[in-house]
Amino acid sequence: MADLKGRKIGVAGLADSGTIIAKRALAKAGVQVSDKNLEVQFTVFGRNDLPLVLDQGQVDAIAVGDPVASIAMEKYGYRALIDTAKTAPFDQEYCCVAMVTSKLAKANPKAAEKATRAILKGASWVQAHPEEAAKLELDKKYVAGNLALNTSLLKKYHFIPSVKGGYDAIKANAEELAAIGLLKEGTDGKKFADDAFLFFKDMPDSL
């Protein structure tokens, strides 16, 4: 990652999750990533165009998730510098968190609670039924890929739904993002998580 200092990285959006992970990984490698001192150049392209953009030499690296990343590695022979399912410390982190607006949570807490339960239940189901989940996402055209590839990808992820896990992840990430200049200096991770997170009474940690 340190070799990317001064180079161009293609991303799907400046606030995209892939961009945030890339900035975190760069910071760990000693590359400055704050707006005041940015030692790489992030350039936005369409998500599905990123592999071709890299192949054409318009950028030196891309930050993109699966299945686009795995398809590109297979097609172009690219090498992953960071794989959040395998690369420490990212492989030990809780992923991912689904959000609703604070307006919805306050105006219709029952709907927010039902959505939370559905996500917890769905994550557990995917963990137990990766091939069925892969077929569903392909049939519905949610993502690209094929059944064999997408099934293998889902099998390598760890779907461990947890209400507390989501809270802890928000707190830890807020602290790290503040430390590397992506959030306001001095941001209180606990207060950030408390403001962003809503615990429901009688909600189990996992379903």
GROMACS .gro file of C-alpha atoms in nm:
model
  207
    1MET     CA    1   0.000   0.000   0.000
    2ALA     CA    2   0.288   0.238   0.071
    3ASP     CA    3   0.388   0.218  -0.297
    4LEU     CA    4   0.062   0.391  -0.392
    5LYS     CA    5   0.183   0.722  -0.246
    6GLY     CA    6   0.158   0.985  -0.519
    7ARG     CA    7  -0.046   0.758  -0.747
    8LYS     CA    8  -0.402   0.746  -0.878
    9ILE     CA    9  -0.669   0.516  -0.735
   10GLY     CA   10  -0.999   0.457  -0.912
   11VAL     CA   11  -1.305   0.447  -0.688
   12ALA     CA   12  -1.682   0.430  -0.728
   13GLY     CA   13  -1.734   0.739  -0.511
   14LEU     CA   14  -1.535   0.960  -0.277
   15ALA     CA   15  -1.747   0.844   0.018
   16ASP     CA   16  -1.778   0.485  -0.105
   17SER     CA   17  -1.698   0.209   0.145
   18GLY     CA   18  -1.412   0.093  -0.078
   19THR     CA   19  -1.261   0.441  -0.066
   20ILE     CA   20  -1.283   0.454   0.314
   21ILE     CA   21  -1.119   0.113   0.347
   22ALA     CA   22  -0.846   0.218   0.101
   23LYS     CA   23  -0.779   0.532   0.306
   24ARG     CA   24  -0.760   0.332   0.626
   25ALA     CA   25  -0.517   0.084   0.470
   26LEU     CA   26  -0.307   0.364   0.323
   27ALA     CA   27  -0.292   0.542   0.658
   28LYS     CA   28  -0.173   0.221   0.825
   29ALA     CA   29   0.105   0.213   0.562
   30GLY     CA   30   0.210   0.569   0.645
   31VAL     CA   31   0.040   0.746   0.353
   32GLN     CA   32  -0.147   1.067   0.443
   33VAL     CA   33  -0.516   1.057   0.351
   34SER     CA   34  -0.678   1.360   0.515
   35ASP     CA   35  -0.832   1.635   0.300
   36LYS     CA   36  -0.561   1.872   0.423
   37ASN     CA   37  -0.280   1.634   0.331
   38LEU     CA   38  -0.383   1.380   0.067
   39GLU     CA   39  -0.087   1.191  -0.077
   40VAL     CA   40  -0.288   0.991  -0.334
   41GLN     CA   41  -0.538   1.096  -0.598
   42PHE     CA   42  -0.883   0.938  -0.592
   43THR     CA   43  -1.070   0.948  -0.925
   44VAL     CA   44  -1.435   0.847  -0.959
   45PHE     CA   45  -1.558   0.605  -1.228
   46GLY     CA   46  -1.858   0.378  -1.265
   47ARG     CA   47  -1.817   0.075  -1.037
   48ASN     CA   48  -1.830  -0.178  -1.321
   49ASP     CA   49  -1.588   0.031  -1.529
   50LEU     CA   50  -1.311   0.026  -1.268
   51PRO     CA   51  -1.140  -0.297  -1.385
   52LEU     CA   52  -1.121  -0.168  -1.744
   53VAL     CA   53  -0.996   0.172  -1.629
   54LEU     CA   54  -0.710  -0.001  -1.448
   55ASP     CA   55  -0.637  -0.220  -1.751
   56GLN     CA   56  -0.615   0.092  -1.969
   57GLY     CA   57  -0.364   0.250  -1.732
   58GLN     CA   58  -0.583   0.545  -1.636
   59VAL     CA   59  -0.523   0.462  -1.269
   60ASP     CA   60  -0.264   0.266  -1.075
   61ALA     CA   61  -0.507   0.076  -0.851
   62ILE     CA   62  -0.879   0.044  -0.788
   63ALA     CA   63  -1.088   0.008  -0.474
   64VAL     CA   64  -1.389  -0.210  -0.540
   65GLY     CA   65  -1.579  -0.491  -0.369
   66ASP     CA   66  -1.696  -0.831  -0.483
   67PRO     CA   67  -1.807  -0.970  -0.716
   68VAL     CA   68  -1.652  -0.701  -0.940
   69ALA     CA   69  -1.313  -0.738  -0.772
   70SER     CA   70  -1.296  -1.119  -0.802
   71ILE     CA   71  -1.418  -1.114  -1.162
   72ALA     CA   72  -1.151  -0.856  -1.249
   73MET     CA   73  -0.878  -1.058  -1.079
   74GLU     CA   74  -0.979  -1.363  -1.279
   75LYS     CA   75  -1.010  -1.176  -1.610
   76TYR     CA   76  -0.707  -0.946  -1.591
   77GLY     CA   77  -0.483  -1.128  -1.345
   78TYR     CA   78  -0.493  -0.846  -1.092
   79ARG     CA   79  -0.352  -0.894  -0.741
   80ALA     CA   80  -0.540  -0.786  -0.431
   81LEU     CA   81  -0.347  -0.555  -0.198
   82ILE     CA   82  -0.629  -0.559   0.057
   83ASP     CA   83  -0.899  -0.824   0.094
   84THR     CA   84  -1.120  -0.740   0.391
   85ALA     CA   85  -1.218  -1.106   0.423
   86LYS     CA   86  -0.855  -1.215   0.456
   87THR     CA   87  -0.625  -0.921   0.534
   88ALA     CA   88  -0.561  -0.832   0.899
   89PRO     CA   89  -0.692  -0.636   1.081
   90PHE     CA   90  -0.987  -0.595   0.845
   91ASP     CA   91  -1.069  -0.966   0.852
   92GLN     CA   92  -1.148  -0.941   1.224
   93GLU     CA   93  -1.387  -0.651   1.188
   94TYR     CA   94  -1.764  -0.666   1.196
   95CYS     CA   95  -1.916  -0.607   0.855
   96CYS     CA   96  -2.154  -0.466   0.763
   97VAL     CA   97  -2.403  -0.220   0.911
   98ALA     CA   98  -2.736  -0.130   0.749
   99MET     CA   99  -2.880   0.211   0.831
  100VAL     CA  100  -3.219   0.379   0.843
  101THR     CA  101  -3.272   0.752   0.885
  102SER     CA  102  -3.308   0.892   1.235
  103LYS     CA  103  -3.639   1.036   1.116
  104LEU     CA  104  -3.774   0.687   1.040
  105ALA     CA  105  -3.636   0.542   1.364
  106LYS     CA  106  -3.812   0.811   1.569
  107ALA     CA  107  -4.136   0.834   1.368
  108ASN     CA  108  -4.181   0.460   1.314
  109PRO     CA  109  -3.963   0.264   1.557
  110LYS     CA  110  -4.164  -0.054   1.495
  111ALA     CA  111  -4.066  -0.048   1.128
  112ALA     CA  112  -3.702   0.011   1.219
  113GLU     CA  113  -3.715  -0.277   1.466
  114LYS     CA  114  -3.871  -0.511   1.209
  115ALA     CA  115  -3.605  -0.413   0.955
  116THR     CA  116  -3.333  -0.490   1.211
  117ARG     CA  117  -3.480  -0.831   1.289
  118ALA     CA  118  -3.512  -0.909   0.916
  119ILE     CA  119  -3.147  -0.820   0.853
  120LEU     CA  120  -3.027  -1.031   1.145
  121LYS     CA  121  -3.236  -1.324   1.027
  122GLY     CA  122  -3.129  -1.278   0.664
  123ALA     CA  123  -2.759  -1.271   0.752
  124SER     CA  124  -2.792  -1.596   0.945
  125TRP     CA  125  -2.976  -1.753   0.651
  126VAL     CA  126  -2.705  -1.653   0.403
  127GLN     CA  127  -2.437  -1.803   0.627
  128ALA     CA  128  -2.625  -2.134   0.628
  129HIS     CA  129  -2.737  -2.127   0.261
  130PRO     CA  130  -2.463  -1.962   0.049
  131GLU     CA  131  -2.555  -2.132  -0.280
  132GLU     CA  132  -2.925  -2.048  -0.246
  133ALA     CA  133  -2.833  -1.689  -0.159
  134ALA     CA  134  -2.602  -1.666  -0.462
  135LYS     CA  135  -2.877  -1.796  -0.690
  136LEU     CA  136  -3.124  -1.548  -0.547
  137GLU     CA  137  -2.898  -1.247  -0.598
  138LEU     CA  138  -2.824  -1.354  -0.956
  139ASP     CA  139  -3.188  -1.430  -1.041
  140LYS     CA  140  -3.289  -1.087  -0.908
  141LYS     CA  141  -2.993  -0.926  -1.091
  142TYR     CA  142  -2.867  -0.766  -0.769
  143VAL     CA  143  -2.503  -0.834  -0.862
  144ALA     CA  144  -2.292  -0.965  -1.148
  145GLY     CA  145  -2.103  -1.295  -1.154
  146ASN     CA  146  -2.206  -1.657  -1.183
  147LEU     CA  147  -2.338  -1.919  -0.943
  148ALA     CA  148  -2.005  -2.092  -0.876
  149LEU     CA  149  -1.811  -1.770  -0.823
  150ASN     CA  150  -2.073  -1.599  -0.608
  151THR     CA  151  -2.126  -1.909  -0.396
  152SER     CA  152  -1.753  -1.933  -0.330
  153LEU     CA  153  -1.743  -1.564  -0.235
  154LEU     CA  154  -2.033  -1.596   0.008
  155LYS     CA  155  -1.868  -1.900   0.167
  156LYS     CA  156  -1.551  -1.704   0.247
  157TYR     CA  157  -1.739  -1.428   0.427
  158HIS     CA  158  -1.842  -1.461   0.789
  159PHE     CA  159  -2.203  -1.360   0.839
  160ILE     CA  160  -2.224  -1.321   1.214
  161PRO     CA  161  -2.521  -1.092   1.283
  162SER     CA  162  -2.490  -0.900   1.607
  163VAL     CA  163  -2.657  -0.585   1.735
  164LYS     CA  164  -2.369  -0.518   1.977
  165GLY     CA  165  -2.119  -0.601   1.703
  166GLY     CA  166  -2.262  -0.324   1.488
  167TYR     CA  167  -2.239  -0.074   1.772
  168ASP     CA  168  -1.880  -0.169   1.854
  169ALA     CA  169  -1.782  -0.140   1.486
  170ILE     CA  170  -1.925   0.212   1.458
  171LYS     CA  171  -1.744   0.321   1.775
  172ALA     CA  172  -1.408   0.172   1.668
  173ASN     CA  173  -1.429   0.310   1.315
  174ALA     CA  174  -1.523   0.657   1.435
  175GLU     CA  175  -1.214   0.662   1.657
  176GLU     CA  176  -0.985   0.544   1.378
  177LEU     CA  177  -1.130   0.780   1.116
  178ALA     CA  178  -1.083   1.072   1.355
  179ALA     CA  179  -0.723   0.967   1.418
  180ILE     CA  180  -0.637   0.969   1.045
  181GLY     CA  181  -0.820   1.292   0.968
  182LEU     CA  182  -1.138   1.165   0.803
  183LEU     CA  183  -1.356   1.279   1.093
  184LYS     CA  184  -1.319   1.589   1.308
  185GLU     CA  185  -1.019   1.570   1.536
  186GLY     CA  186  -1.117   1.474   1.888
  187THR     CA  187  -1.437   1.296   1.782
  188ASP     CA  188  -1.563   1.086   2.074
  189GLY     CA  189  -1.618   0.736   1.936
  190LYS     CA  190  -1.863   0.636   2.208
  191LYS     CA  191  -2.072   0.952   2.169
  192PHE     CA  192  -2.065   0.909   1.791
  193ALA     CA  193  -2.193   0.552   1.821
  194ASP     CA  194  -2.451   0.646   2.086
  195ASP     CA  195  -2.588   0.921   1.860
  196ALA     CA  196  -2.602   0.693   1.557
  197PHE     CA  197  -2.724   0.371   1.717
  198LEU     CA  198  -3.063   0.267   1.852
  199PHE     CA  199  -3.104  -0.038   2.075
  200PHE     CA  200  -3.451  -0.191   2.080
  201LYS     CA  201  -3.596  -0.335   2.399
  202ASP     CA  202  -3.609  -0.718   2.397
  203MET     CA  203  -3.411  -0.731   2.071
  204PRO     CA  204  -3.177  -1.034   2.082
  205ASP     CA  205  -2.815  -0.974   1.988
  206SER     CA  206  -2.850  -1.221   1.703
  207LEU     CA  207  -3.122  -1.426   1.535
   0.00000   0.00000   0.00000
